[in-house]
Tab-separated table of C-alpha atoms in Angstrom:
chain	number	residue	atom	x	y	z
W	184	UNK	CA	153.690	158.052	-89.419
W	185	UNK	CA	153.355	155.119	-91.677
W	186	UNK	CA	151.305	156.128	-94.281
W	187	UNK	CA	150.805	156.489	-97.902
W	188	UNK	CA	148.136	158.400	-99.662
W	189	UNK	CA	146.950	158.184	-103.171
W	190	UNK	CA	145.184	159.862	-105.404
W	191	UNK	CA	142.418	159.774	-107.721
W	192	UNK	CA	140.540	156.607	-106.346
W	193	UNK	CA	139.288	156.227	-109.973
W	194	UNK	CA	140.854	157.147	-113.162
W	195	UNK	CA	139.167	157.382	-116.888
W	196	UNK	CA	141.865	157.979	-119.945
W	197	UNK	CA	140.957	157.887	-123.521
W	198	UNK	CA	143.444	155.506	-125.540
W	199	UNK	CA	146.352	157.470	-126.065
W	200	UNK	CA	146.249	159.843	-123.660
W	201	UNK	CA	148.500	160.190	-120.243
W	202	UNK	CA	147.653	158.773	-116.876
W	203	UNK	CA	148.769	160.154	-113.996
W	204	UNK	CA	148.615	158.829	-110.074
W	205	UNK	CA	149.980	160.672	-107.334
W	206	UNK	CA	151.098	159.553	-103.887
W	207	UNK	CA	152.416	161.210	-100.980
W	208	UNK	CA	153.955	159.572	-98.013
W	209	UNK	CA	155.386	160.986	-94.631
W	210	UNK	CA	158.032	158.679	-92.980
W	211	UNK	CA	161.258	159.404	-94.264
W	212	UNK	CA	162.951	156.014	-93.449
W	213	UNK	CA	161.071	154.701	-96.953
W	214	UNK	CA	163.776	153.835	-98.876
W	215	UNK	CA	162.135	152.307	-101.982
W	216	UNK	CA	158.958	153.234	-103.604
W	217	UNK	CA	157.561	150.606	-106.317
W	218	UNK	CA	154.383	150.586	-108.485
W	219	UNK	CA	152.524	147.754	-108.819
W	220	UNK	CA	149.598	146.920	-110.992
W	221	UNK	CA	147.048	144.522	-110.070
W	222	UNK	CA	144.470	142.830	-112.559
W	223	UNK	CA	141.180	141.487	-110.934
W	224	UNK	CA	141.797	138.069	-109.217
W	225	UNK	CA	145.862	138.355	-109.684
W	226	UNK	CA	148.345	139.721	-107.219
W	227	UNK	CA	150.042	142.705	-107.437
W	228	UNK	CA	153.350	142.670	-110.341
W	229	UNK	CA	155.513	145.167	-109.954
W	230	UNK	CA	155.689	147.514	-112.475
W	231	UNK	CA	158.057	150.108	-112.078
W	232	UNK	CA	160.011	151.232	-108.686
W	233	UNK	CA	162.220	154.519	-107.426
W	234	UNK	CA	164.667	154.940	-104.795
W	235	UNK	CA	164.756	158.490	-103.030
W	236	UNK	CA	168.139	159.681	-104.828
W	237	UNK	CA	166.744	159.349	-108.295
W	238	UNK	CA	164.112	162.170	-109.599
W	239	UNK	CA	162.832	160.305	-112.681
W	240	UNK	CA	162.839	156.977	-113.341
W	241	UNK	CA	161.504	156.198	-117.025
W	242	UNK	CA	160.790	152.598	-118.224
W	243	UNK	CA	158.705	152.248	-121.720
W	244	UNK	CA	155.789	153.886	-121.425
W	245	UNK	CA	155.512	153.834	-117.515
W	246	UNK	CA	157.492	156.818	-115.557
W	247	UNK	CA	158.029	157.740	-112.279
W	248	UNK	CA	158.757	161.246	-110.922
W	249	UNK	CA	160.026	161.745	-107.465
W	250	UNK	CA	160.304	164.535	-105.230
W	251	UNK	CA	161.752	163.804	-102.231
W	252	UNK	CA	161.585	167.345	-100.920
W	253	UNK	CA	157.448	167.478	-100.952
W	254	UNK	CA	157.290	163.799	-99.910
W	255	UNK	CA	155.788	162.685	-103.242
W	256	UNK	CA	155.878	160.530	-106.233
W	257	UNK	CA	153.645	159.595	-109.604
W	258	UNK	CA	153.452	157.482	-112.119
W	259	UNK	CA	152.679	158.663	-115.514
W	260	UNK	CA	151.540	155.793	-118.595
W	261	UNK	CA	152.126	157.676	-121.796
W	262	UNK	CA	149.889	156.348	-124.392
W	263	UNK	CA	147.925	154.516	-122.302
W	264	UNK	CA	146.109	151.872	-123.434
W	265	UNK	CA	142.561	149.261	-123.090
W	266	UNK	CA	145.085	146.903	-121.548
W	267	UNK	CA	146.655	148.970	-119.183
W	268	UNK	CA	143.129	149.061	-117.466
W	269	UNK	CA	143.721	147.619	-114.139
W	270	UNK	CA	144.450	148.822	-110.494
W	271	UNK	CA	147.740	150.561	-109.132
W	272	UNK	CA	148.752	150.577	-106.250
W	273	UNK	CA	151.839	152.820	-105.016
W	274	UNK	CA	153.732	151.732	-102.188
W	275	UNK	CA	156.915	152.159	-99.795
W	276	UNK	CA	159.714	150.004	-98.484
W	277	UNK	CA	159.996	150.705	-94.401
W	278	UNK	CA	164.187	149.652	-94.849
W	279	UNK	CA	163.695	149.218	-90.865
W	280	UNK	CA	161.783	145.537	-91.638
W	281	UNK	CA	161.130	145.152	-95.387
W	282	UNK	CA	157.065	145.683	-95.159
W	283	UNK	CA	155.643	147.759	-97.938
W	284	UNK	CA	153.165	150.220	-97.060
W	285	UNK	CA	150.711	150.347	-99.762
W	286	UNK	CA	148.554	153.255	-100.764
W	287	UNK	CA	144.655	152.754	-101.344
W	288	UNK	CA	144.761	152.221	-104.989
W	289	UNK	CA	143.684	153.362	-108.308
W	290	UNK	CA	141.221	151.689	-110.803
W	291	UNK	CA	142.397	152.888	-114.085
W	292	UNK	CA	139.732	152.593	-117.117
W	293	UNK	CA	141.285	153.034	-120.264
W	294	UNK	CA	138.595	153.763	-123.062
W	295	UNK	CA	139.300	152.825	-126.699
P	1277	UNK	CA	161.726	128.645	-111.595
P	1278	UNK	CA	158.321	128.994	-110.271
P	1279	UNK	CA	157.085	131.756	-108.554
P	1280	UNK	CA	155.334	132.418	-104.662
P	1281	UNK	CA	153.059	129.824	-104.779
P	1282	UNK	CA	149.802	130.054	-102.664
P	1283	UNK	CA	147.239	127.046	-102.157
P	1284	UNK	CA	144.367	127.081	-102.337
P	1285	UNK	CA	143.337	129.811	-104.196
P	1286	UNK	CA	139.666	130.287	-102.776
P	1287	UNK	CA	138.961	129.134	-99.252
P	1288	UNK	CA	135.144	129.063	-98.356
P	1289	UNK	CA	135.109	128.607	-94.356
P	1290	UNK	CA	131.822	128.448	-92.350
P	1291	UNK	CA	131.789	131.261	-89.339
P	1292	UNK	CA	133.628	129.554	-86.576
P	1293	UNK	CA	135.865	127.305	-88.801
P	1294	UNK	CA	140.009	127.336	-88.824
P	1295	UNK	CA	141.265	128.485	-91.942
P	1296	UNK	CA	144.969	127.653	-93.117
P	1297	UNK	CA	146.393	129.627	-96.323
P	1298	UNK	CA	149.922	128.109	-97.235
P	1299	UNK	CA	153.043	129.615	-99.144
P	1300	UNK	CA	156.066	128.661	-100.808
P	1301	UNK	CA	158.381	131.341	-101.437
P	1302	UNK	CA	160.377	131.465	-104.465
P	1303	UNK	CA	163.156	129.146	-104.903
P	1304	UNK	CA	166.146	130.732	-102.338
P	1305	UNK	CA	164.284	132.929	-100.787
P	1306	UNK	CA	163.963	132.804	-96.981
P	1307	UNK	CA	161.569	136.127	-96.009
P	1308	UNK	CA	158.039	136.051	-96.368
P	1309	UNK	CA	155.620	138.688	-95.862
P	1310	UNK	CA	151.712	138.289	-95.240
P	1311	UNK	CA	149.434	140.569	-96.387
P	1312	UNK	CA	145.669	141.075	-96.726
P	1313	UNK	CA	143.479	142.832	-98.962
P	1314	UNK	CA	140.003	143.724	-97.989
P	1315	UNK	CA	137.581	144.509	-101.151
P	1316	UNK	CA	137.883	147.583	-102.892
P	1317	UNK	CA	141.304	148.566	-100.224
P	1318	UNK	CA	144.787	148.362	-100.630
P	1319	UNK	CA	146.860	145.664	-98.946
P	1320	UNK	CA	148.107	145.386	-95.413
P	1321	UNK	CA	151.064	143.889	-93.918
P	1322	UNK	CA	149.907	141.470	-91.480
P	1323	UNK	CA	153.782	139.917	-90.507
P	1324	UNK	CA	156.706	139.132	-91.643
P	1325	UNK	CA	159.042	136.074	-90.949
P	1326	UNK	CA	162.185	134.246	-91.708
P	1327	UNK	CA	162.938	130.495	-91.085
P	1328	UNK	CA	161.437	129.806	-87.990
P	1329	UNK	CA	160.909	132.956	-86.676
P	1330	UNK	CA	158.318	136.335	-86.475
P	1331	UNK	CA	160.615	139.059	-87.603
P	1332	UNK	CA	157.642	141.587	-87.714
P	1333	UNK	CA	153.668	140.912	-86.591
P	1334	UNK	CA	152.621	143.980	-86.016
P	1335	UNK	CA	150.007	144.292	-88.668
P	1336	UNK	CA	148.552	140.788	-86.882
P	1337	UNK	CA	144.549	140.848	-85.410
P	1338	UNK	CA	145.898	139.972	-81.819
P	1339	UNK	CA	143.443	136.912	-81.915
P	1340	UNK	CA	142.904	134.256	-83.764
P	1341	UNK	CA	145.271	134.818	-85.986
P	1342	UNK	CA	149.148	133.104	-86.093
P	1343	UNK	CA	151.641	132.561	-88.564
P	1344	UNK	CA	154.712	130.576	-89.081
P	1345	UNK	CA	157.756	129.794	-91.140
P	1346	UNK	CA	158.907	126.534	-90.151
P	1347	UNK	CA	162.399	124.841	-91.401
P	1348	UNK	CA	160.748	122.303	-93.906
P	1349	UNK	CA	157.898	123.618	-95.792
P	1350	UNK	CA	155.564	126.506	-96.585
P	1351	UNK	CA	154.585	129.463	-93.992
P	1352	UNK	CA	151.260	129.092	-93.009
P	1353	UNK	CA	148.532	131.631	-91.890
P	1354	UNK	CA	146.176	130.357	-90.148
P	1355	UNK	CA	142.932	132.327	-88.772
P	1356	UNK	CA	140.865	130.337	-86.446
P	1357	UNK	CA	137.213	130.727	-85.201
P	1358	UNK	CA	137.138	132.819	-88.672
P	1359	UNK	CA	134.485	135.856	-88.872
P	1360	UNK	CA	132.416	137.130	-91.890
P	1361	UNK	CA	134.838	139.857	-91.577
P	1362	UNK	CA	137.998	137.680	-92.420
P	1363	UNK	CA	136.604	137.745	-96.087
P	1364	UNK	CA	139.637	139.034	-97.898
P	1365	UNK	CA	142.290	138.170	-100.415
P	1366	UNK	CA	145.644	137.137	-98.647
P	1367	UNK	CA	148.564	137.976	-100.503
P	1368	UNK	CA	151.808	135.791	-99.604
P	1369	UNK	CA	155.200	137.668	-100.364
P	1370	UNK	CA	158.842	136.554	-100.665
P	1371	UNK	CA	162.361	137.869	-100.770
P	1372	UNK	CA	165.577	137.203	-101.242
P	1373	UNK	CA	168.416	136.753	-98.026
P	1374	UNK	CA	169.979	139.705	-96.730
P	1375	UNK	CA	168.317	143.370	-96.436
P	1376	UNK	CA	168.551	143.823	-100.569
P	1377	UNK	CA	166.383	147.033	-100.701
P	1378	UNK	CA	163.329	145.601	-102.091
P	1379	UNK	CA	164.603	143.730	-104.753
P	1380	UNK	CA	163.345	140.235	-105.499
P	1381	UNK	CA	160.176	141.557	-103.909
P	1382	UNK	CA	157.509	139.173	-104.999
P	1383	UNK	CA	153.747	138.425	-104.531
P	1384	UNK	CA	151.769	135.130	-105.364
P	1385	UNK	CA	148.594	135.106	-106.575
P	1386	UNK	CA	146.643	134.972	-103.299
P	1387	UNK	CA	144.051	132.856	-101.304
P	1388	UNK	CA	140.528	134.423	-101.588
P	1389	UNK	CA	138.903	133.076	-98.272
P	1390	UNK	CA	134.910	133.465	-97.893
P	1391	UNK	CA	133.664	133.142	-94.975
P	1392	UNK	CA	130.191	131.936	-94.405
């Protein structure tokens, strides 16, 4: 199955506080799982990305955690912030023909 | 070293009209992915192609749609007869040669196509 859910569809963090998105997938030939964060009218830019035999992957203020037993992963934004208000998009590499599977996004509102 | 670059970046196409999006991949690399993005969704791979040929298509509307990669010059998608339901941002994507893991992985800013 070629699918990748995500979770919340909307997200509302007070400046300073954590953000947290969830994702679960089911197809265990993903090999690669990415973040990327989309601003209206832009593509997507990765932000951050994971591969299956790594359980944490920290980068500034942007971390991924990654359990490979319960098919999921999250991103975490510590000290979020008015600018990190955009949508985020998890997704998953199928290594069988390098198309990313995308989840349904999250619009993250950071309030100052 | 630019980036993906996608042209134009909005498309406004009476119902019934051919639409063609183009993309240039970054500089040395030879995959490129098409995707679309329907408002307030997440994207979906349409196909995926190399020099000349349709690795993947099976995200593709099995009409009116076609893509292509030729030798010289960008891939196009091109949607013909388009539909008020073709309204969507398409999202080009390139990477580098070989099978690299999802590295290099990277999107252009898109063609916004109205349709009419």
């Amino acid at each position: 199955q070629q699918q990748v859910k995500q979770s919340p569809q909307s997200l509302i963090v007070q400046k300073g506080g954590i953000s947290i998105i969830n994702c679960a997938y089911e197809n265990t030939a993903f090999d690669y799982f990415p973040w990327y964060q989309q601003f209206p009218g832009k593509g997507p830019a990765l932000l951050i990305a994971i591969r299956p035999d790594v359980s944490e992957k920290k980068e500034g203020r942007f971390t991924i955690s990654f359990n490979k037993s319960a098919k999921q992963f999250s991103l975490h934004i510590m000290d979020s912030q008015p600018g990190d208000s955009a949508t985020y998009f998890c997704a998953a590499l199928d290594n069988q023909g390098g198309k990313l599977i995308f989840g349904q996004g999250t619009e993250l509102s950071v309030k100052p | 070293n630019a980036g993906v670059m996608q042209n134009p970046r909005h498309l406004v196409r009476r119902r019934g009209q051919e639409a063609r999006l183009r993309c240039s991949p970054m500089k040395g690399h030879s995959h490129v992915y098409w995707y679309r993005q329907l408002p307030e969704e997440g994207l979906k791979f349409m196909v995926y192609l190399q020099k000349e040929n349709i690795i993947d298509e099976s995200g593709m509307p099995k009409e009116r749609f076609s893509a292509e990669f030729p030798k010289e010059g960008p891939s196009i998608l091109r949607i013909q007869q388009v539909v008020r339901g073709d309204s969507a941002a398409y999202f080009c994507a390139s990477s580098p040669p070989g099978n690299t893991g999802g590295r290099g992985y990277t999107f252009g800013s898109g063609t916004r196509l109205t349709v009419v």
